[in-house]
XYZ file of C-alpha atoms in Angstrom:
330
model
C -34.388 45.991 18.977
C -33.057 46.912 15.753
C -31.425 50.247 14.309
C -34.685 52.107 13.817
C -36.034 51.283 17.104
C -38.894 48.865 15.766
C -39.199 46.025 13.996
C -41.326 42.965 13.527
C -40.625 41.560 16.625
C -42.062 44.337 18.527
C -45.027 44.378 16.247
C -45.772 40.402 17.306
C -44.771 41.338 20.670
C -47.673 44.182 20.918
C -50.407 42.227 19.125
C -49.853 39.584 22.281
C -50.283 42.868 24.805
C -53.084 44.004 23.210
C -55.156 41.468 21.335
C -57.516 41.124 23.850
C -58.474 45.013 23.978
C -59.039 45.643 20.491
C -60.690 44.279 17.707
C -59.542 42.032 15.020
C -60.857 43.883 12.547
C -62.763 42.670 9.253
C -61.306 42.898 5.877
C -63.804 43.709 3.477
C -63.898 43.119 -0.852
C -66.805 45.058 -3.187
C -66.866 44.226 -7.229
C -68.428 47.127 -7.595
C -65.020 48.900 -6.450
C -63.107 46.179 -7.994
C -64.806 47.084 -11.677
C -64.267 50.846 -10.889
C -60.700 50.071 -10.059
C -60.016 47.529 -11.981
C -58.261 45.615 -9.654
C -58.808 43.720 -6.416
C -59.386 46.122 -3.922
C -59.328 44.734 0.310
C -60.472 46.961 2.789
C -59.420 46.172 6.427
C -61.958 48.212 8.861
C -60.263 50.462 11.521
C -63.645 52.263 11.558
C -64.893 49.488 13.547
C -62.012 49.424 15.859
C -62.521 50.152 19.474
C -62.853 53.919 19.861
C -63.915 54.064 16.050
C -60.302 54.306 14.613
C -56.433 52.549 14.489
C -55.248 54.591 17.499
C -56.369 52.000 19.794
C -53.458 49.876 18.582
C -50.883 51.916 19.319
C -52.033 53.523 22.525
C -53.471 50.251 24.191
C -49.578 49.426 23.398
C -47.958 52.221 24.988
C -50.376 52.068 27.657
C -49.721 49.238 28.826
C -46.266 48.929 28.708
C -46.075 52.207 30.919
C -48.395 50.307 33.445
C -45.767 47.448 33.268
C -42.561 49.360 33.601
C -44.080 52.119 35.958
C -46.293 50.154 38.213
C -46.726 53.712 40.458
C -47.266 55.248 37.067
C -49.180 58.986 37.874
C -50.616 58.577 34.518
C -50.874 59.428 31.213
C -50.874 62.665 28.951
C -51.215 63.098 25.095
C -52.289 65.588 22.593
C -54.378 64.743 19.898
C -56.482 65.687 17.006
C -58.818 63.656 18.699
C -58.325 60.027 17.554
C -55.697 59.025 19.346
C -56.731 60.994 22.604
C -60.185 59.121 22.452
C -57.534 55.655 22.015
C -55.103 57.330 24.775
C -58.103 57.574 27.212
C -59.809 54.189 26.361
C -56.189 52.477 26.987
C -55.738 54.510 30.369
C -58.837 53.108 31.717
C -58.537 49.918 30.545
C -55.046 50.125 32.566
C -56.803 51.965 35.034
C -54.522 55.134 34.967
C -55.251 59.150 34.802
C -55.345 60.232 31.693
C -55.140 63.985 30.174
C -55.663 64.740 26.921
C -54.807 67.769 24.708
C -56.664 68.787 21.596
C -57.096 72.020 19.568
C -59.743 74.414 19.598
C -62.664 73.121 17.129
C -62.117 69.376 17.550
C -64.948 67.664 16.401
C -67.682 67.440 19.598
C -68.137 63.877 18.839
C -64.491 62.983 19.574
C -64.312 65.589 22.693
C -67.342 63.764 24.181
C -65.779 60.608 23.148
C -62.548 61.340 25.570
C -64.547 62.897 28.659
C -67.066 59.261 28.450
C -63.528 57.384 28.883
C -62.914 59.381 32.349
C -60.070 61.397 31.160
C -59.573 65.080 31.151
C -60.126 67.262 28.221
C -57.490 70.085 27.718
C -58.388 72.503 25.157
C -55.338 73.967 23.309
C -54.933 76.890 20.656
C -54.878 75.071 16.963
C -51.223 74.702 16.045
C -48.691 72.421 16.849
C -46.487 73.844 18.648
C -49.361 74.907 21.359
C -50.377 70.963 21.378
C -46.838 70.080 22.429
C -46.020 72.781 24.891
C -49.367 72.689 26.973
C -49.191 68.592 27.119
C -45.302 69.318 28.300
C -46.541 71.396 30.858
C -48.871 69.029 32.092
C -46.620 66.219 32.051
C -43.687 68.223 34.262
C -46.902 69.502 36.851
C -48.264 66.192 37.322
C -45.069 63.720 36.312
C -47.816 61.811 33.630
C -46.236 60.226 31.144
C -46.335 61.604 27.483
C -47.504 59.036 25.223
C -46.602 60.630 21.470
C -49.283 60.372 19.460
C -46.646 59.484 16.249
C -42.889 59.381 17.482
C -43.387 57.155 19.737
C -41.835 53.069 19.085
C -44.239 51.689 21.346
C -47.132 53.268 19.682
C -45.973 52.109 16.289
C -45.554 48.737 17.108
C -49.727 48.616 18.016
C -50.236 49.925 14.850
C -48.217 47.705 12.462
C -50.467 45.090 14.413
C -53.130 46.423 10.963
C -50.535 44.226 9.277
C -50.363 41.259 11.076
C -53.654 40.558 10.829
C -54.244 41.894 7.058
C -51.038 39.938 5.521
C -52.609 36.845 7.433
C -55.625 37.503 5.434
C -54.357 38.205 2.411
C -50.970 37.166 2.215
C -50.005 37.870 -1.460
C -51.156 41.361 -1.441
C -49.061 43.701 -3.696
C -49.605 47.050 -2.405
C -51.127 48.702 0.928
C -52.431 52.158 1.032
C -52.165 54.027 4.003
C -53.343 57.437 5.014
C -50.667 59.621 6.781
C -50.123 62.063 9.106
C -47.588 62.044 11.142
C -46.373 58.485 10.184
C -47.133 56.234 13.314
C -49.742 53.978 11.503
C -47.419 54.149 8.366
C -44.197 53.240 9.918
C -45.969 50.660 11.917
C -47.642 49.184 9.086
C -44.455 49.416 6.163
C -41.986 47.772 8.976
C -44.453 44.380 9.816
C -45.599 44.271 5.956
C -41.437 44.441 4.871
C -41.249 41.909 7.240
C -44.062 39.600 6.496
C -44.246 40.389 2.901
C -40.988 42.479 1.316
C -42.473 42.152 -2.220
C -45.508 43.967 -0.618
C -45.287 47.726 -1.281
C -46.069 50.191 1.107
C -47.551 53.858 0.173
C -49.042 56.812 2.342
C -52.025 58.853 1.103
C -51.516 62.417 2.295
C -53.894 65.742 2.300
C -52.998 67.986 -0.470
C -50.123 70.381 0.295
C -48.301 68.288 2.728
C -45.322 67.007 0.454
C -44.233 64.114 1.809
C -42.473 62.968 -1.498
C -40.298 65.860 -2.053
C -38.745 64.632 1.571
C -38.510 61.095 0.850
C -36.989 61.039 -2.706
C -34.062 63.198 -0.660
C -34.137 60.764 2.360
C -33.555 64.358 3.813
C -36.637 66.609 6.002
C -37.620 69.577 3.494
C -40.729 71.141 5.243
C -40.460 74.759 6.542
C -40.321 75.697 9.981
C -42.364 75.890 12.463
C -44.506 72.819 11.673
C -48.224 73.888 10.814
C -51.449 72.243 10.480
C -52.584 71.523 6.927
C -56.007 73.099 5.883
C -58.373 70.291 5.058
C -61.601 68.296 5.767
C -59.298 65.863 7.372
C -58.408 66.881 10.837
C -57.519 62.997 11.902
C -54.512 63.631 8.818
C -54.048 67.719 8.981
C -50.118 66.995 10.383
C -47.997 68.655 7.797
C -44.296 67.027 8.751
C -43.942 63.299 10.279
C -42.020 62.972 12.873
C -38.433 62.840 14.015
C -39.065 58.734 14.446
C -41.448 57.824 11.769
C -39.292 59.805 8.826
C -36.087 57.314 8.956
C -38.607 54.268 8.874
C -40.588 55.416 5.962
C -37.479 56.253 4.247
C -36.220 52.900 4.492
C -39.986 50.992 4.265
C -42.501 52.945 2.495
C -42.205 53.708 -1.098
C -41.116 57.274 -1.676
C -44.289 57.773 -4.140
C -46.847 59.242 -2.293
C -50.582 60.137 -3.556
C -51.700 63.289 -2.870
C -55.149 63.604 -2.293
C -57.730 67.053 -2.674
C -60.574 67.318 -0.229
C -63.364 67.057 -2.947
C -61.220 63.824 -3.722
C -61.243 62.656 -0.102
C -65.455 63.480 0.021
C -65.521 61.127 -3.463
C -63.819 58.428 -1.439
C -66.200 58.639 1.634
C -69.289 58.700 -0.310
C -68.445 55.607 -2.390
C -67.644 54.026 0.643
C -70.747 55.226 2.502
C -73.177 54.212 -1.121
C -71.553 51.365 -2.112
C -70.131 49.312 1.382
C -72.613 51.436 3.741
C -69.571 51.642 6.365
C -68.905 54.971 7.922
C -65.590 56.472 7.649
C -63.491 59.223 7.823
C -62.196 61.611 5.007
C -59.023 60.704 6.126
C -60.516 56.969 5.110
C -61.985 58.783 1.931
C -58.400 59.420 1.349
C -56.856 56.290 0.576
C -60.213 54.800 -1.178
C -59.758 57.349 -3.620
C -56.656 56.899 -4.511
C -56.820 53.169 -4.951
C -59.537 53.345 -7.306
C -57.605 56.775 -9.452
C -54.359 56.557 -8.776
C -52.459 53.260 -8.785
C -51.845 53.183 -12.662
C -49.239 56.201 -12.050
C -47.011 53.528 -10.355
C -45.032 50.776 -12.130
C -45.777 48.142 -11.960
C -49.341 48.709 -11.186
C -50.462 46.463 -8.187
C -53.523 44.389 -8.748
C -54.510 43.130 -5.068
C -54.767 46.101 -2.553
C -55.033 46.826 0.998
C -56.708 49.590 1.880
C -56.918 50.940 5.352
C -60.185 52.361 6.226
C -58.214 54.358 9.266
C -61.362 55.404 10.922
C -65.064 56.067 11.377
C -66.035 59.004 14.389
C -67.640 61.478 11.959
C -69.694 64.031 12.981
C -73.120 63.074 11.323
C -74.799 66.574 11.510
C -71.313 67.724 9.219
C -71.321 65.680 6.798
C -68.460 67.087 4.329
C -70.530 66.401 1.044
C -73.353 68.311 2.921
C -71.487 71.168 4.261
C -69.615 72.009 1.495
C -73.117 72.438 -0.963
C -74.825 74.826 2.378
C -71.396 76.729 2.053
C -71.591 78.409 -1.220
């Protein structure tokens, strides 16, 4: 295990835990995004994951190991915007554990029903941070379940810099990876396998608008506000303001402290050229980094011309459609 608590090892050492409960997922090219782009554009589907997103990965991961080092294991407990509880849930029964999950008021229905259909029991929680962490402690000391972060958490991590593995093996030469971020699990995962499959292979995070990620990685120092809040945007799989106490040394040291910042009308562009032009459903979150690798890569020097693009996941609520709520709206 090295300094940061993760490193390519683990990564390798998780895809063999967990590559036969998830999909290899496809990677995917369009010309028509290419043209748009103008550059070569390869789009590895976590919509099409197990559970519709990444989260699998990590949780199927963390899971599992907690099975293996806790064979009298009560359980498991997470909180969740609702991705990685649906992933949380699917890994417990896989591993045949309780499960309790924690999400906020107003979590989409089709990821609540999502996490019930696994077996595991939905917690409702008020929508801020802070309530997430202190009612899924609370459950954790009543029942002795173990808390399985859905970000700052090595073991998680390491499932999702398994996106990596599999893309680099693709697509080897690949100059750039865009990843949409939250609080920095997928990120982290993905920066520390592609540093050390590919080190000429740059590593950026797409965040919501208003989260600032840059300001805090060109200081290597954390320069949110306190308490942490939840960002106000379309994308409630990436509405995390601050990364976590784990995930901010990694990207510090692995990601690229340029991050794109990305407006919800930007993020609805993104889906909708995904939904037109691929016909895959995804996320805003997804919308997210789509966008910015066909508008914002020329900002960066030099400008990368082959380009992962994680399409991070797919459980949208089809009677919300962003594009259509926003026009009923006004």
């Amino acid at each position: 295990m090295n300094t940061t608590g993760i490193g390519l090892q683990e990564v390798r050492a998780a895809y063999q835990r967990i590559q036969g409960w998830i999909h290899r997922t496809p990677v995917f090219t369009n010309e028509g995004l290419n043209k748009v782009s103008g550059r070569q554009l390869f789009f590895k589907a976590e919509n099409l994951q197990k559970t519709g997103a990444f989260k699998a990965r990590g949780a199927c991961n963390a899971v599992f190991l907690e099975k293996e080092e806790n064979p009298k294991s009560p359980g498991v407990v997470t909180h969740s915007s609702g991705n990685h509880g649906q992933a949380v849930a699917y890994a417990a029964k896989c591993a045949g554990l309780p499960c309790s999950v924690v999400v906020p008021k107003g979590t989409p229905k089709v990821k609540c029903d999502a996490i019930v259909n696994y077996g595991a029991e939905l917690v409702f929680c008020e929508p801020s941070p802070a309530a997430r962490k202190e009612v899924c402690a609370q459950i954790a000391e009543a029942t002795g379940k173990a808390i399985i972060h859905p970000f700052d958490n090595y073991n998680v991590m390491a499932g999702q810099g398994t996106i990596a593995l599999e893309l680099l093996e693709e697509v080897p030469d690949l100059d750039a990876i865009l990843v949409p971020i939250s609080g920095g699990g997928m990120t982290s995962g993905i920066a520390v396998a592609t540093h050390g499959l590919n080190p000429n292979c740059r590593v950026y995070a797409v965040e919501p608008f208003g989260k600032e990620l840059q300001r805090s990685l060109e200081n290597k120092k954390r320069m949110w506000d306190n308490p942490p809040r939840f960002l106000e945007t379309i994308a409630d799989a990436i509405r995390t303001q601050q990364v976590g106490d784990l995930t901010f040394p990694i990207l510090c040291d692995y990601a690229e402290s340029k991050v794109f910042s990305v407006t919800d009308d930007q993020m609805i562009e993104g889906m909708r050229f995904i939904f037109e032009r691929m016909k895959l459903v995804v996320e805003a979150a997804s919308g997210a980094a789509v966008y910015a690798a066909m508008n914002s890569l020329e900002d960066v020097t030099p400008p990368p011309r082959k380009v992962g693009v994680i399409l991070c996941g797919g459980n949208v609520d089809l009677d919300h459609l962003p594009w259509i709520d926003r026009k009923t709206s006004y």
